[in-house]
Tab-separated table of C-alpha atoms in Angstrom:
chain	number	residue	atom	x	y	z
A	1	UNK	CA	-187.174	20.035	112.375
A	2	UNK	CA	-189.019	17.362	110.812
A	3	UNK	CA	-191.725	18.826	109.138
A	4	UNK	CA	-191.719	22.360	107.749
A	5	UNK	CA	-194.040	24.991	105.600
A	6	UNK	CA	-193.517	28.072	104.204
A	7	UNK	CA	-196.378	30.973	104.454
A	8	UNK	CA	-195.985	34.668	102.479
A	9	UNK	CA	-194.100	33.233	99.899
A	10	UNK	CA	-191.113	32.353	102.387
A	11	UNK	CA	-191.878	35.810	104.619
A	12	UNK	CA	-192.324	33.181	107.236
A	13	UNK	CA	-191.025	29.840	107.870
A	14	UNK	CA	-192.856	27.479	110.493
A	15	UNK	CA	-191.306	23.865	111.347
A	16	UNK	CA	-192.017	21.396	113.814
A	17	UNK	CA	-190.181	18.095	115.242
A	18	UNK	CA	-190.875	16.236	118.600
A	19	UNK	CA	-193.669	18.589	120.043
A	20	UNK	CA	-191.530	21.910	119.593
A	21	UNK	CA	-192.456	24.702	116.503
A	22	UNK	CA	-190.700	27.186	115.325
A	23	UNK	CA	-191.886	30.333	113.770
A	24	UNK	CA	-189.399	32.542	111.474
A	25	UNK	CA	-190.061	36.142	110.152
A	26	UNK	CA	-187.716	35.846	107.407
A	27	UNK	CA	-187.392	39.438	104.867
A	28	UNK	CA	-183.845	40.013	105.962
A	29	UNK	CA	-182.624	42.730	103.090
A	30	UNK	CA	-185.421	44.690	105.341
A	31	UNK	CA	-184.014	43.154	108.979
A	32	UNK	CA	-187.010	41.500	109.324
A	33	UNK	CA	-189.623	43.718	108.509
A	34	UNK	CA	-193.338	42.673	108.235
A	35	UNK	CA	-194.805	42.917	104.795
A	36	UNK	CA	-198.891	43.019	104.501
A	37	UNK	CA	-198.952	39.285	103.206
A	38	UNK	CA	-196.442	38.510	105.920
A	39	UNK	CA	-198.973	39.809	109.048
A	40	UNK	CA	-201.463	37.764	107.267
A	41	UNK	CA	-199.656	34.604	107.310
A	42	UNK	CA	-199.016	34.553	111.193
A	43	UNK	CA	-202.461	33.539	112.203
A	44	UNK	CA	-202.692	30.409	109.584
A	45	UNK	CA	-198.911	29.248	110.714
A	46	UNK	CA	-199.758	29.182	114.157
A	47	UNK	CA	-202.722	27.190	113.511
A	48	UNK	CA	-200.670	24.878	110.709
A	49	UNK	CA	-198.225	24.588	113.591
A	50	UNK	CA	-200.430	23.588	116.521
A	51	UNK	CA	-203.067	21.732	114.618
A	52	UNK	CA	-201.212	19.473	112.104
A	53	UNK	CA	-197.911	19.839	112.622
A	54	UNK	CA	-198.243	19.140	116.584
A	55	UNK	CA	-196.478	21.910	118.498
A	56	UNK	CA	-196.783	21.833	121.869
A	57	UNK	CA	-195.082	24.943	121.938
A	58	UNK	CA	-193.628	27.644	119.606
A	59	UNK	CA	-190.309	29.427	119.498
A	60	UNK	CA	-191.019	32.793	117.287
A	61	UNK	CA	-187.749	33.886	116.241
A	62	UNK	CA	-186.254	36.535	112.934
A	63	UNK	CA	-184.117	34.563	110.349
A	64	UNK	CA	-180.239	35.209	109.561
A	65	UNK	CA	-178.997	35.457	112.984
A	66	UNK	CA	-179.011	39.465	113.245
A	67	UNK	CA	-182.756	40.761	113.955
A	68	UNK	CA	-185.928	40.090	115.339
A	69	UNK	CA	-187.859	42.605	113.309
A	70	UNK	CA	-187.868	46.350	112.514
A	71	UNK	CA	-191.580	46.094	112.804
A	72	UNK	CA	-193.976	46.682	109.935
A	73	UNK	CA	-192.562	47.233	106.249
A	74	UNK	CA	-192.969	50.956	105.823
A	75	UNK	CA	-192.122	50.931	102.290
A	76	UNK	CA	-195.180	49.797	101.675
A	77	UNK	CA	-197.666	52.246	103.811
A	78	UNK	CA	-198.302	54.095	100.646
A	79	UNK	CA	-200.705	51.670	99.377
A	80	UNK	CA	-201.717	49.449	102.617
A	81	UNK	CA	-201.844	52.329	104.834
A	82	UNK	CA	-202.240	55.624	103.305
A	83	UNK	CA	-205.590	56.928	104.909
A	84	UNK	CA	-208.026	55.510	107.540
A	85	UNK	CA	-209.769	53.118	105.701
A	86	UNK	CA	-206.860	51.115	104.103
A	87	UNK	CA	-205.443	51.585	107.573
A	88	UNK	CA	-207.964	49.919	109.655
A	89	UNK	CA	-207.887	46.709	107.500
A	90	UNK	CA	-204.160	46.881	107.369
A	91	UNK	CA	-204.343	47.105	111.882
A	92	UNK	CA	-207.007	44.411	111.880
A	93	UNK	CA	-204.595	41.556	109.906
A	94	UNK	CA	-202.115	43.295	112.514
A	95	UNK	CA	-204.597	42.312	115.479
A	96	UNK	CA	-205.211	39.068	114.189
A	97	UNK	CA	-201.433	38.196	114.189
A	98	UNK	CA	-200.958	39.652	117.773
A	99	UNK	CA	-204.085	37.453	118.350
A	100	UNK	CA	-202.751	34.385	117.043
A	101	UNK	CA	-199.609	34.528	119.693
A	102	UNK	CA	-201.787	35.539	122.453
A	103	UNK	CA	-204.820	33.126	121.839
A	104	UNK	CA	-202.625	30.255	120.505
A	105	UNK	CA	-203.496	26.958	123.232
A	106	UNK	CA	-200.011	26.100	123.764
A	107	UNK	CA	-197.380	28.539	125.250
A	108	UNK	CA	-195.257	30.878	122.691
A	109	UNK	CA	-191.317	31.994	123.303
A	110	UNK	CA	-190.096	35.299	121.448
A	111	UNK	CA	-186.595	35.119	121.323
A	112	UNK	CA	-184.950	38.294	120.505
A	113	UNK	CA	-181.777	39.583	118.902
A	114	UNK	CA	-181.108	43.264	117.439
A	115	UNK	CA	-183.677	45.244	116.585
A	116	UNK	CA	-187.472	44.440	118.015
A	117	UNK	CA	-189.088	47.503	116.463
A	118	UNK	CA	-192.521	48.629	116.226
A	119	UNK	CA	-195.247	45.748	115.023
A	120	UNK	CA	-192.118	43.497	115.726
A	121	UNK	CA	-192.435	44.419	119.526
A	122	UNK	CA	-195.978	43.947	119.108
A	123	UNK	CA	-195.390	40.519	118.248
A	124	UNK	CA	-192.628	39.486	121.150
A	125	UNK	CA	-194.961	41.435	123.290
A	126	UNK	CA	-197.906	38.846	122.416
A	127	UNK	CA	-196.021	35.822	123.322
A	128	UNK	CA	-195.801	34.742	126.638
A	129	UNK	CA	-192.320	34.216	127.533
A	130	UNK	CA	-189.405	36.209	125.823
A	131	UNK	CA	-185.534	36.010	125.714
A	132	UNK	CA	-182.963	38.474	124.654
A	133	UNK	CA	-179.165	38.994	123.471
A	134	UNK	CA	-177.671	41.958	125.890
A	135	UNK	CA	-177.410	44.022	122.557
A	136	UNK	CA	-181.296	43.931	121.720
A	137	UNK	CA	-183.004	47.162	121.655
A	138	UNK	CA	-186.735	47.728	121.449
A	139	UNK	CA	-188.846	50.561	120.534
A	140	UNK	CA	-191.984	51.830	119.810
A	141	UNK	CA	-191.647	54.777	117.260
A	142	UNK	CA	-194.878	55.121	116.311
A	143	UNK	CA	-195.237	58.883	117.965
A	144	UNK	CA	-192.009	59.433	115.669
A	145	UNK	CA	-193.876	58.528	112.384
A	146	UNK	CA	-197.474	60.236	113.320
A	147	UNK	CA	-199.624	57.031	113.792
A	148	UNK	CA	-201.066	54.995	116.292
A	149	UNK	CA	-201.197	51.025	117.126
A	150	UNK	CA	-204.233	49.302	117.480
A	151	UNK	CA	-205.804	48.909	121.012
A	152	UNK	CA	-204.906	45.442	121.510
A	153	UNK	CA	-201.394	46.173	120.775
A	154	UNK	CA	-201.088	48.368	123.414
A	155	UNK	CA	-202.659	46.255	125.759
A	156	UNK	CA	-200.324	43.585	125.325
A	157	UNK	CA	-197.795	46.439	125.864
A	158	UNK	CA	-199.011	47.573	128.903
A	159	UNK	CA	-199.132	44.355	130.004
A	160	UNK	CA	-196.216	43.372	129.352
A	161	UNK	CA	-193.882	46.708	129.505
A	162	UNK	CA	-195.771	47.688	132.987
A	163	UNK	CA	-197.527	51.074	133.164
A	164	UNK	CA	-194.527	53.397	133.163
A	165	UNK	CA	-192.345	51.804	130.791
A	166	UNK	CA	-195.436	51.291	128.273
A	167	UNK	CA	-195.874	55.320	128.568
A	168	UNK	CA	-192.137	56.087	128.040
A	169	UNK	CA	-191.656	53.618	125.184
A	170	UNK	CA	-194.978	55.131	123.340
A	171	UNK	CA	-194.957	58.363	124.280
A	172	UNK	CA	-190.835	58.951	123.337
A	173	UNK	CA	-190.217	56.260	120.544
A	174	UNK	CA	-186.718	56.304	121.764
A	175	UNK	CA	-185.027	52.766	122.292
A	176	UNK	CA	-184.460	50.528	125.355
A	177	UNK	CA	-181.978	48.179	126.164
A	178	UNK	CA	-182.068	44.399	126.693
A	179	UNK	CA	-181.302	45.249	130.910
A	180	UNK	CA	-183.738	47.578	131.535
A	181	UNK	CA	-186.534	45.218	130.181
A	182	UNK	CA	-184.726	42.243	131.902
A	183	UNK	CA	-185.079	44.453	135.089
A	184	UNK	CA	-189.188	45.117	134.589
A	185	UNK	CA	-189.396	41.399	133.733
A	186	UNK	CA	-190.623	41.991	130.087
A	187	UNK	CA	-187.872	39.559	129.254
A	188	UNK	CA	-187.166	36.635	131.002
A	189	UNK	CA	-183.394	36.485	130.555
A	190	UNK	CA	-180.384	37.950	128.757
A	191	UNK	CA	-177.987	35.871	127.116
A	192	UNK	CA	-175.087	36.631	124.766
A	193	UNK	CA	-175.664	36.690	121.460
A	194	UNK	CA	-174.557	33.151	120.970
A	195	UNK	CA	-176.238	31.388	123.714
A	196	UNK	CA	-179.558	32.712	122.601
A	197	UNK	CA	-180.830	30.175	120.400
A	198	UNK	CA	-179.623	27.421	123.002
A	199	UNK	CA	-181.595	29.453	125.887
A	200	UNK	CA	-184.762	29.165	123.942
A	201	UNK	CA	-184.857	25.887	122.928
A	202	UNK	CA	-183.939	24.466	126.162
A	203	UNK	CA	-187.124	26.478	127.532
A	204	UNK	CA	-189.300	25.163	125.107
A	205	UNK	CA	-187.737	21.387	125.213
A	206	UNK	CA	-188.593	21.931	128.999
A	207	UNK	CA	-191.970	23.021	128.096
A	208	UNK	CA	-192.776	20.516	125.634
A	209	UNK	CA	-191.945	17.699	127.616
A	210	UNK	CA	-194.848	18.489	130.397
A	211	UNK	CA	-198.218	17.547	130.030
A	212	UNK	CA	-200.298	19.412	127.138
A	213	UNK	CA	-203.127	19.534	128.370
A	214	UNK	CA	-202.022	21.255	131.782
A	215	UNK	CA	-199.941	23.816	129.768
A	216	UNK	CA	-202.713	24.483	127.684
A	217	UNK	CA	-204.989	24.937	130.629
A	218	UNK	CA	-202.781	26.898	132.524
A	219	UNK	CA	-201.997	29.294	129.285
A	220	UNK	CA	-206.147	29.723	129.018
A	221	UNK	CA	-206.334	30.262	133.112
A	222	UNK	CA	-203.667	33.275	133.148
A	223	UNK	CA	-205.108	35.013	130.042
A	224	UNK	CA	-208.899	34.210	131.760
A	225	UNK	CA	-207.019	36.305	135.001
A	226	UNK	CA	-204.691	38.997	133.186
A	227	UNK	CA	-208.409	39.751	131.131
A	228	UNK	CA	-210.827	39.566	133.815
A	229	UNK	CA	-212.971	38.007	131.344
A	230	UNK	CA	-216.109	36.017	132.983
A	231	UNK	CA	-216.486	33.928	130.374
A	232	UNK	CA	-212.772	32.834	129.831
A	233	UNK	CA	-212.458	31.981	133.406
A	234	UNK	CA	-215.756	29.985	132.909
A	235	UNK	CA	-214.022	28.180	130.080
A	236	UNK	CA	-210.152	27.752	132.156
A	237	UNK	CA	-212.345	26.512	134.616
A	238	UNK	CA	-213.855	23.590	132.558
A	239	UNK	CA	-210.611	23.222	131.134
A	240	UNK	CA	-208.491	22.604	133.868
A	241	UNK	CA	-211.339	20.239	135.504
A	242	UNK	CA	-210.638	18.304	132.280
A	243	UNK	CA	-207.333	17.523	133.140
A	244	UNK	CA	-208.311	14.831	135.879
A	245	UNK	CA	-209.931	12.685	133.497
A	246	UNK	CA	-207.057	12.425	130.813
A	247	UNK	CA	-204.769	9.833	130.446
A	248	UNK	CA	-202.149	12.692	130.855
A	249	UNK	CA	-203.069	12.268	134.685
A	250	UNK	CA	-202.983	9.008	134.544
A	251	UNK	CA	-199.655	9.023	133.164
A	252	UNK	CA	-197.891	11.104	135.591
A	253	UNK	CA	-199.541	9.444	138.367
A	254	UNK	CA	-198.130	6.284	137.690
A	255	UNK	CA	-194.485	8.060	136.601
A	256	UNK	CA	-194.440	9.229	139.852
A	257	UNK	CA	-195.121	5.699	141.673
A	258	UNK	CA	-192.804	3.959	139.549
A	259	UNK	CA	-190.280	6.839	139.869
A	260	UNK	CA	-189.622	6.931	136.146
A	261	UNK	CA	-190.131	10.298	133.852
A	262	UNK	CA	-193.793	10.387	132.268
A	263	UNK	CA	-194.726	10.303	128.352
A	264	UNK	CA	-197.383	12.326	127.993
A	265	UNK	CA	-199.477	12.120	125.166
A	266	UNK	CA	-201.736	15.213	125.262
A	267	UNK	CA	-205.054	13.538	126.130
């Protein structure tokens, strides 16, 4: 990667080179787990990442090779979350990193190894493509610990989880296997533990290498539809019409004629 930043004091790592970012929750004495200043962080990577650094797409990944991320750092829920109050702001910088994923223009890959635990899920559950080792396991233990995610959360769970297994992951806390989700289509594919890494960047190479703009307006179209929002389908709608005048369309117009791959430029 040829340009890099670090956000939460190192908590998490984001790095871009040719068009493809990478995003790295990084607290592995706690595999993974989300501190308060790490949640916060999220949203101003993503936006470091897209709008300066020049991602065209993200790979969102947990450092050291063993976990994704046991979720949100419970050590600390005595001070950040110990009655309503401190809880609501501590689920609103939650929602505004689930946010950041799910509202980001350009299309974001969760790859997953070990443990993808609470807010962790939360966060590969916000992206919009996912990958997974065979020995991942994911679970929502929030019944188990007597609180609740915030709304949006659970949206993104339902919608990606499905009705049924959304209910049995939040009503039981208990864990689920890499083939079962690969089997709903929650995740995309399993690899072995090795191969994971390769998987995802090969996606997002893949990705990168297509025109921006049409990602970007496709991204914006399938949230406008999943949402049934009127006024994000107004706006995919304006969006997509875009495309036609870019030089992006130009571009692959002409790579087509001449039979030669396009470089797109993203405008």
């Amino acid at each position: 990667m040829t340009n890099s930043r670090d956000f939460a004091a190192g908590g998490i790592h984001a790095a871009c080179g040719d068009g493809l970012g990478m995003l790295t929750i990084d607290n592995q004495p706690r595999r993974n787990a989300l501190t308060a200043a790490m949640w916060r962080a999220i949203p101003d990577a993503v936006t470091w990442l897209i709008g300066e650094a020049g991602a065209r797409v993200i790979v969102l990944a947990g450092a050291g090779g063993r976990d994704f991320s046991a979720g949100a750092d419970i050590s600390e829920f005595a001070q950040v979350r110990k009655d309503t109050e401190s809880a609501r702001i501590y689920e609103a910088e939650n929602s505004a990193a689930f946010a950041a994923l799910r509202q980001a223009r350009v299309p974001v890959i969760a790859a997953v190894r070990g443990i993808c635990y609470g807010g962790g899920l939360g966060l590969a559950a916000a992206c919009d493509l996912r990958l997974g080792t065979a020995s991942a396991t994911f679970a929502v233990p929030a019944a188990r610990l007597g609180l609740a995610y915030p709304a949006d959360a659970i949206q993104d769970f339902y919608e990606s989880l499905g009705p049924q297994m959304a209910r049995q992951m939040l009503f039981t806390g208990a864990p689920v296997g890499a083939q079962a989700l690969l089997a709903n289509g929650f995740l995309l594919d399993v690899t072995e533990d090795g191969a994971l890494d390769g998987a995802a960047f090969s996606l997002a190479d893949t990705i990168a290498a297509n025109a921006p703009l049409s990602v970007q307006a496709a991204k914006l179209a399938l949230r406008a539809v999943a949402q049934q929002d009127a006024d994000l389908l107004r706006e995919a709608d304006i969006v997509g019409s875009s495309t036609f005048d870019s030089r992006d369309y130009a571009e692959g117009r002409a790579a087509f004629a001449e039979r030669r791959k396009p470089i797109f430029e993203g405008r």
